[in-house]
mmCIF file with all atom_site columns, C-alpha atoms in Angstrom:
data_model
loop_
_atom_site.group_PDB
_atom_site.id
_atom_site.type_symbol
_atom_site.label_atom_id
_atom_site.label_alt_id
_atom_site.label_comp_id
_atom_site.label_asym_id
_atom_site.label_entity_id
_atom_site.label_seq_id
_atom_site.pdbx_PDB_ins_code
_atom_site.Cartn_x
_atom_site.Cartn_y
_atom_site.Cartn_z
_atom_site.occupancy
_atom_site.B_iso_or_equiv
_atom_site.pdbx_formal_charge
_atom_site.auth_seq_id
_atom_site.auth_comp_id
_atom_site.auth_asym_id
_atom_site.auth_atom_id
_atom_site.pdbx_PDB_model_num
ATOM 1   C CA . MET A 1 1   ? 0.000   0.000  0.000  1.00 41.00 ? 205 MET A CA 1
ATOM 2   C CA . GLY A 1 2   ? 2.875   2.383  0.741  1.00 43.00 ? 206 GLY A CA 1
ATOM 3   C CA . SER A 1 3   ? 4.018   2.450  -2.895 1.00 51.00 ? 207 SER A CA 1
ATOM 4   C CA . ARG A 1 4   ? 0.775   4.091  -4.035 1.00 77.00 ? 208 ARG A CA 1
ATOM 5   C CA . TRP A 1 5   ? 1.314   7.229  -2.004 1.00 88.00 ? 209 TRP A CA 1
ATOM 6   C CA . GLN A 1 6   ? 2.645   10.418 -3.569 1.00 92.00 ? 210 GLN A CA 1
ATOM 7   C CA . ASP A 1 7   ? 3.139   13.906 -2.195 1.00 92.00 ? 211 ASP A CA 1
ATOM 8   C CA . GLY A 1 8   ? -0.049  15.898 -2.485 1.00 93.00 ? 212 GLY A CA 1
ATOM 9   C CA . ARG A 1 9   ? -3.364  16.687 -0.872 1.00 94.00 ? 213 ARG A CA 1
ATOM 10  C CA . GLY A 1 10  ? -6.419  14.682 -0.052 1.00 94.00 ? 214 GLY A CA 1
ATOM 11  C CA . ARG A 1 11  ? -9.271  14.177 2.385  1.00 94.00 ? 215 ARG A CA 1
ATOM 12  C CA . LEU A 1 12  ? -9.090  12.109 5.549  1.00 93.00 ? 216 LEU A CA 1
ATOM 13  C CA . ARG A 1 13  ? -12.334 10.464 6.614  1.00 90.00 ? 217 ARG A CA 1
ATOM 14  C CA . VAL A 1 14  ? -12.879 9.291  10.165 1.00 85.00 ? 218 VAL A CA 1
ATOM 15  C CA . VAL A 1 15  ? -16.078 7.413  10.955 1.00 71.00 ? 219 VAL A CA 1
ATOM 16  C CA . ASP A 1 16  ? -16.850 7.291  14.664 1.00 62.00 ? 220 ASP A CA 1
ATOM 17  C CA . GLY A 1 17  ? -19.609 4.752  15.249 1.00 54.00 ? 221 GLY A CA 1
ATOM 18  C CA . GLU A 1 18  ? -19.751 5.404  18.999 1.00 61.00 ? 222 GLU A CA 1
ATOM 19  C CA . ARG A 1 19  ? -20.573 9.078  18.549 1.00 58.00 ? 223 ARG A CA 1
ATOM 20  C CA . GLY A 1 20  ? -22.610 8.514  15.406 1.00 52.00 ? 224 GLY A CA 1
ATOM 21  C CA . ALA A 1 21  ? -20.522 11.121 13.615 1.00 57.00 ? 225 ALA A CA 1
ATOM 22  C CA . ASP A 1 22  ? -17.804 11.317 11.062 1.00 76.00 ? 226 ASP A CA 1
ATOM 23  C CA . SER A 1 23  ? -15.082 13.818 10.265 1.00 81.00 ? 227 SER A CA 1
ATOM 24  C CA . ASP A 1 24  ? -13.867 14.927 6.855  1.00 87.00 ? 228 ASP A CA 1
ATOM 25  C CA . VAL A 1 25  ? -10.445 16.515 7.275  1.00 92.00 ? 229 VAL A CA 1
ATOM 26  C CA . PRO A 1 26  ? -8.049  18.050 4.732  1.00 95.00 ? 230 PRO A CA 1
ATOM 27  C CA . VAL A 1 27  ? -4.769  16.103 4.687  1.00 95.00 ? 231 VAL A CA 1
ATOM 28  C CA . GLU A 1 28  ? -1.348  16.767 3.192  1.00 93.00 ? 232 GLU A CA 1
ATOM 29  C CA . ILE A 1 29  ? 0.433   13.599 2.102  1.00 94.00 ? 233 ILE A CA 1
ATOM 30  C CA . ALA A 1 30  ? 4.204   13.553 2.617  1.00 91.00 ? 234 ALA A CA 1
ATOM 31  C CA . ALA A 1 31  ? 5.508   10.461 0.813  1.00 92.00 ? 235 ALA A CA 1
ATOM 32  C CA . SER A 1 32  ? 8.885   11.663 -0.492 1.00 90.00 ? 236 SER A CA 1
ATOM 33  C CA . TYR A 1 33  ? 11.945  11.817 1.730  1.00 87.00 ? 237 TYR A CA 1
ATOM 34  C CA . ARG A 1 34  ? 12.064  15.611 1.385  1.00 84.00 ? 238 ARG A CA 1
ATOM 35  C CA . ALA A 1 35  ? 8.398   16.107 2.316  1.00 84.00 ? 239 ALA A CA 1
ATOM 36  C CA . ARG A 1 36  ? 8.605   13.696 5.279  1.00 83.00 ? 240 ARG A CA 1
ATOM 37  C CA . THR A 1 37  ? 11.753  15.406 6.566  1.00 76.00 ? 241 THR A CA 1
ATOM 38  C CA . ARG A 1 38  ? 10.089  18.806 6.474  1.00 78.00 ? 242 ARG A CA 1
ATOM 39  C CA . GLY A 1 39  ? 6.760   17.680 7.962  1.00 73.00 ? 243 GLY A CA 1
ATOM 40  C CA . LEU A 1 40  ? 5.411   20.480 10.152 1.00 72.00 ? 244 LEU A CA 1
ATOM 41  C CA . LEU A 1 41  ? 8.769   22.191 10.751 1.00 72.00 ? 245 LEU A CA 1
ATOM 42  C CA . GLY A 1 42  ? 8.678   25.962 10.385 1.00 73.00 ? 246 GLY A CA 1
ATOM 43  C CA . ARG A 1 43  ? 4.897   26.201 10.640 1.00 77.00 ? 247 ARG A CA 1
ATOM 44  C CA . ASP A 1 44  ? 2.843   27.973 13.273 1.00 79.00 ? 248 ASP A CA 1
ATOM 45  C CA . GLY A 1 45  ? -0.110  25.611 12.882 1.00 78.00 ? 249 GLY A CA 1
ATOM 46  C CA . ILE A 1 46  ? -1.959  23.421 10.423 1.00 85.00 ? 250 ILE A CA 1
ATOM 47  C CA . GLU A 1 47  ? -5.445  23.195 9.016  1.00 87.00 ? 251 GLU A CA 1
ATOM 48  C CA . GLY A 1 48  ? -6.238  19.489 9.037  1.00 92.00 ? 252 GLY A CA 1
ATOM 49  C CA . ALA A 1 49  ? -3.454  16.913 9.170  1.00 94.00 ? 253 ALA A CA 1
ATOM 50  C CA . VAL A 1 50  ? -0.232  15.665 7.585  1.00 94.00 ? 254 VAL A CA 1
ATOM 51  C CA . LEU A 1 51  ? 0.248   11.986 6.686  1.00 95.00 ? 255 LEU A CA 1
ATOM 52  C CA . LEU A 1 52  ? 3.871   10.830 6.735  1.00 93.00 ? 256 LEU A CA 1
ATOM 53  C CA . THR A 1 53  ? 4.351   7.649  4.728  1.00 93.00 ? 257 THR A CA 1
ATOM 54  C CA . PRO A 1 54  ? 6.220   5.445  5.192  1.00 93.00 ? 258 PRO A CA 1
ATOM 55  C CA . ALA A 1 55  ? 7.080   6.302  8.792  1.00 91.00 ? 259 ALA A CA 1
ATOM 56  C CA . SER A 1 56  ? 7.150   4.575  12.175 1.00 89.00 ? 260 SER A CA 1
ATOM 57  C CA . SER A 1 57  ? 8.588   7.301  14.429 1.00 89.00 ? 261 SER A CA 1
ATOM 58  C CA . ILE A 1 58  ? 8.864   11.093 14.574 1.00 91.00 ? 262 ILE A CA 1
ATOM 59  C CA . HIS A 1 59  ? 10.400  13.938 16.519 1.00 87.00 ? 263 HIS A CA 1
ATOM 60  C CA . THR A 1 60  ? 9.205   17.422 17.387 1.00 89.00 ? 264 THR A CA 1
ATOM 61  C CA . PHE A 1 61  ? 12.586  19.153 17.568 1.00 88.00 ? 265 PHE A CA 1
ATOM 62  C CA . ARG A 1 62  ? 12.376  22.798 16.387 1.00 84.00 ? 266 ARG A CA 1
ATOM 63  C CA . MET A 1 63  ? 8.578   22.653 16.198 1.00 87.00 ? 267 MET A CA 1
ATOM 64  C CA . ARG A 1 64  ? 6.596   25.683 17.333 1.00 89.00 ? 268 ARG A CA 1
ATOM 65  C CA . PHE A 1 65  ? 3.515   23.946 18.750 1.00 91.00 ? 269 PHE A CA 1
ATOM 66  C CA . ALA A 1 66  ? 2.362   20.711 20.367 1.00 93.00 ? 270 ALA A CA 1
ATOM 67  C CA . ILE A 1 67  ? 0.954   18.047 18.049 1.00 94.00 ? 271 ILE A CA 1
ATOM 68  C CA . ASP A 1 68  ? -1.229  14.980 18.164 1.00 96.00 ? 272 ASP A CA 1
ATOM 69  C CA . VAL A 1 69  ? 0.391   11.932 16.598 1.00 96.00 ? 273 VAL A CA 1
ATOM 70  C CA . ALA A 1 70  ? -1.495  8.850  15.395 1.00 96.00 ? 274 ALA A CA 1
ATOM 71  C CA . TYR A 1 71  ? 0.513   5.746  14.512 1.00 96.00 ? 275 TYR A CA 1
ATOM 72  C CA . LEU A 1 72  ? -1.251  3.837  11.716 1.00 96.00 ? 276 LEU A CA 1
ATOM 73  C CA . ASP A 1 73  ? -0.739  0.303  10.449 1.00 96.00 ? 277 ASP A CA 1
ATOM 74  C CA . ARG A 1 74  ? -0.668  -0.704 6.769  1.00 94.00 ? 278 ARG A CA 1
ATOM 75  C CA . HIS A 1 75  ? -4.491  -0.769 6.673  1.00 94.00 ? 279 HIS A CA 1
ATOM 76  C CA . LEU A 1 76  ? -4.764  2.789  8.094  1.00 94.00 ? 280 LEU A CA 1
ATOM 77  C CA . THR A 1 77  ? -6.009  1.505  11.439 1.00 94.00 ? 281 THR A CA 1
ATOM 78  C CA . VAL A 1 78  ? -4.946  3.633  14.401 1.00 95.00 ? 282 VAL A CA 1
ATOM 79  C CA . ARG A 1 79  ? -2.498  1.725  16.631 1.00 95.00 ? 283 ARG A CA 1
ATOM 80  C CA . ALA A 1 80  ? -1.788  4.536  19.136 1.00 95.00 ? 284 ALA A CA 1
ATOM 81  C CA . VAL A 1 81  ? -2.460  8.253  19.634 1.00 96.00 ? 285 VAL A CA 1
ATOM 82  C CA . ARG A 1 82  ? -0.136  10.561 21.558 1.00 95.00 ? 286 ARG A CA 1
ATOM 83  C CA . THR A 1 83  ? 0.186   14.293 22.169 1.00 96.00 ? 287 THR A CA 1
ATOM 84  C CA . MET A 1 84  ? 3.775   15.500 21.891 1.00 95.00 ? 288 MET A CA 1
ATOM 85  C CA . PRO A 1 85  ? 5.103   18.889 23.004 1.00 95.00 ? 289 PRO A CA 1
ATOM 86  C CA . PRO A 1 86  ? 7.920   20.525 21.016 1.00 92.00 ? 290 PRO A CA 1
ATOM 87  C CA . ASN A 1 87  ? 11.488  19.186 21.326 1.00 91.00 ? 291 ASN A CA 1
ATOM 88  C CA . ARG A 1 88  ? 10.647  15.547 21.999 1.00 92.00 ? 292 ARG A CA 1
ATOM 89  C CA . LEU A 1 89  ? 11.620  12.276 20.358 1.00 90.00 ? 293 LEU A CA 1
ATOM 90  C CA . GLY A 1 90  ? 8.790   9.802  19.813 1.00 89.00 ? 294 GLY A CA 1
ATOM 91  C CA . ARG A 1 91  ? 9.609   6.139  20.212 1.00 87.00 ? 295 ARG A CA 1
ATOM 92  C CA . PRO A 1 92  ? 9.209   3.948  17.131 1.00 88.00 ? 296 PRO A CA 1
ATOM 93  C CA . ARG A 1 93  ? 6.131   1.733  16.842 1.00 89.00 ? 297 ARG A CA 1
ATOM 94  C CA . LEU A 1 94  ? 6.868   -1.691 15.390 1.00 88.00 ? 298 LEU A CA 1
ATOM 95  C CA . ARG A 1 95  ? 3.647   -2.126 13.401 1.00 90.00 ? 299 ARG A CA 1
ATOM 96  C CA . ALA A 1 96  ? 3.345   1.510  12.324 1.00 94.00 ? 300 ALA A CA 1
ATOM 97  C CA . ARG A 1 97  ? 3.626   2.150  8.588  1.00 95.00 ? 301 ARG A CA 1
ATOM 98  C CA . HIS A 1 98  ? 2.211   5.682  8.513  1.00 96.00 ? 302 HIS A CA 1
ATOM 99  C CA . ILE A 1 99  ? 2.040   8.602  10.942 1.00 95.00 ? 303 ILE A CA 1
ATOM 100 C CA . LEU A 1 100 ? -0.688  11.220 11.039 1.00 96.00 ? 304 LEU A CA 1
ATOM 101 C CA . GLU A 1 101 ? 0.148   14.604 12.610 1.00 94.00 ? 305 GLU A CA 1
ATOM 102 C CA . ALA A 1 102 ? -2.263  17.384 13.598 1.00 95.00 ? 306 ALA A CA 1
ATOM 103 C CA . GLU A 1 103 ? -2.480  20.234 16.090 1.00 95.00 ? 307 GLU A CA 1
ATOM 104 C CA . ALA A 1 104 ? -2.832  19.084 19.691 1.00 95.00 ? 308 ALA A CA 1
ATOM 105 C CA . GLY A 1 105 ? -6.461  18.325 20.544 1.00 95.00 ? 309 GLY A CA 1
ATOM 106 C CA . ALA A 1 106 ? -7.639  17.849 16.952 1.00 95.00 ? 310 ALA A CA 1
ATOM 107 C CA . MET A 1 107 ? -7.595  14.051 16.978 1.00 94.00 ? 311 MET A CA 1
ATOM 108 C CA . ALA A 1 108 ? -9.812  13.846 20.058 1.00 92.00 ? 312 ALA A CA 1
ATOM 109 C CA . ASP A 1 109 ? -12.292 16.133 18.265 1.00 91.00 ? 313 ASP A CA 1
ATOM 110 C CA . TRP A 1 110 ? -12.224 13.763 15.256 1.00 91.00 ? 314 TRP A CA 1
ATOM 111 C CA . GLY A 1 111 ? -12.774 10.689 17.457 1.00 89.00 ? 315 GLY A CA 1
ATOM 112 C CA . LEU A 1 112 ? -9.393  9.070  16.722 1.00 92.00 ? 316 LEU A CA 1
ATOM 113 C CA . ARG A 1 113 ? -8.415  6.303  19.142 1.00 92.00 ? 317 ARG A CA 1
ATOM 114 C CA . PRO A 1 114 ? -6.750  2.896  18.835 1.00 94.00 ? 318 PRO A CA 1
ATOM 115 C CA . GLY A 1 115 ? -8.779  0.678  16.524 1.00 92.00 ? 319 GLY A CA 1
ATOM 116 C CA . THR A 1 116 ? -10.292 3.512  14.460 1.00 92.00 ? 320 THR A CA 1
ATOM 117 C CA . ARG A 1 117 ? -10.029 2.819  10.717 1.00 91.00 ? 321 ARG A CA 1
ATOM 118 C CA . LEU A 1 118 ? -9.324  5.748  8.416  1.00 93.00 ? 322 LEU A CA 1
ATOM 119 C CA . THR A 1 119 ? -9.779  6.297  4.703  1.00 92.00 ? 323 THR A CA 1
ATOM 120 C CA . ILE A 1 120 ? -7.884  8.782  2.586  1.00 92.00 ? 324 ILE A CA 1
ATOM 121 C CA . GLU A 1 121 ? -9.093  10.052 -0.756 1.00 90.00 ? 325 GLU A CA 1
ATOM 122 C CA . THR A 1 122 ? -6.460  11.660 -2.950 1.00 86.00 ? 326 THR A CA 1
ATOM 123 C CA . SER A 1 123 ? -7.176  14.135 -5.695 1.00 69.00 ? 327 SER A CA 1
#
């Protein structure tokens, strides 16, 4: 699945059966080495999320704001969700193939938690 990803934009869909709601979120896809390396560095915030692929760990060194991080498996199922302040090193997740980043608090609003399955539509 990782080979189909290219840098670009898309829509992230989160269906939360417990709340009876779903979220449709703009997402930037960072699939190239250059795009993954840059990530959210140098930004003051983000509208939506950034998908780093392939990736199994991240850091927040030189970031200007705290972020939510979701570790996703190859099927885009959430394995773990963490909030990371700036200047931290996240530990690698063995089964993670993708990482989703957003501003701190956003993922709780979208209903992301371990076991949530995501879909991404690219344009």
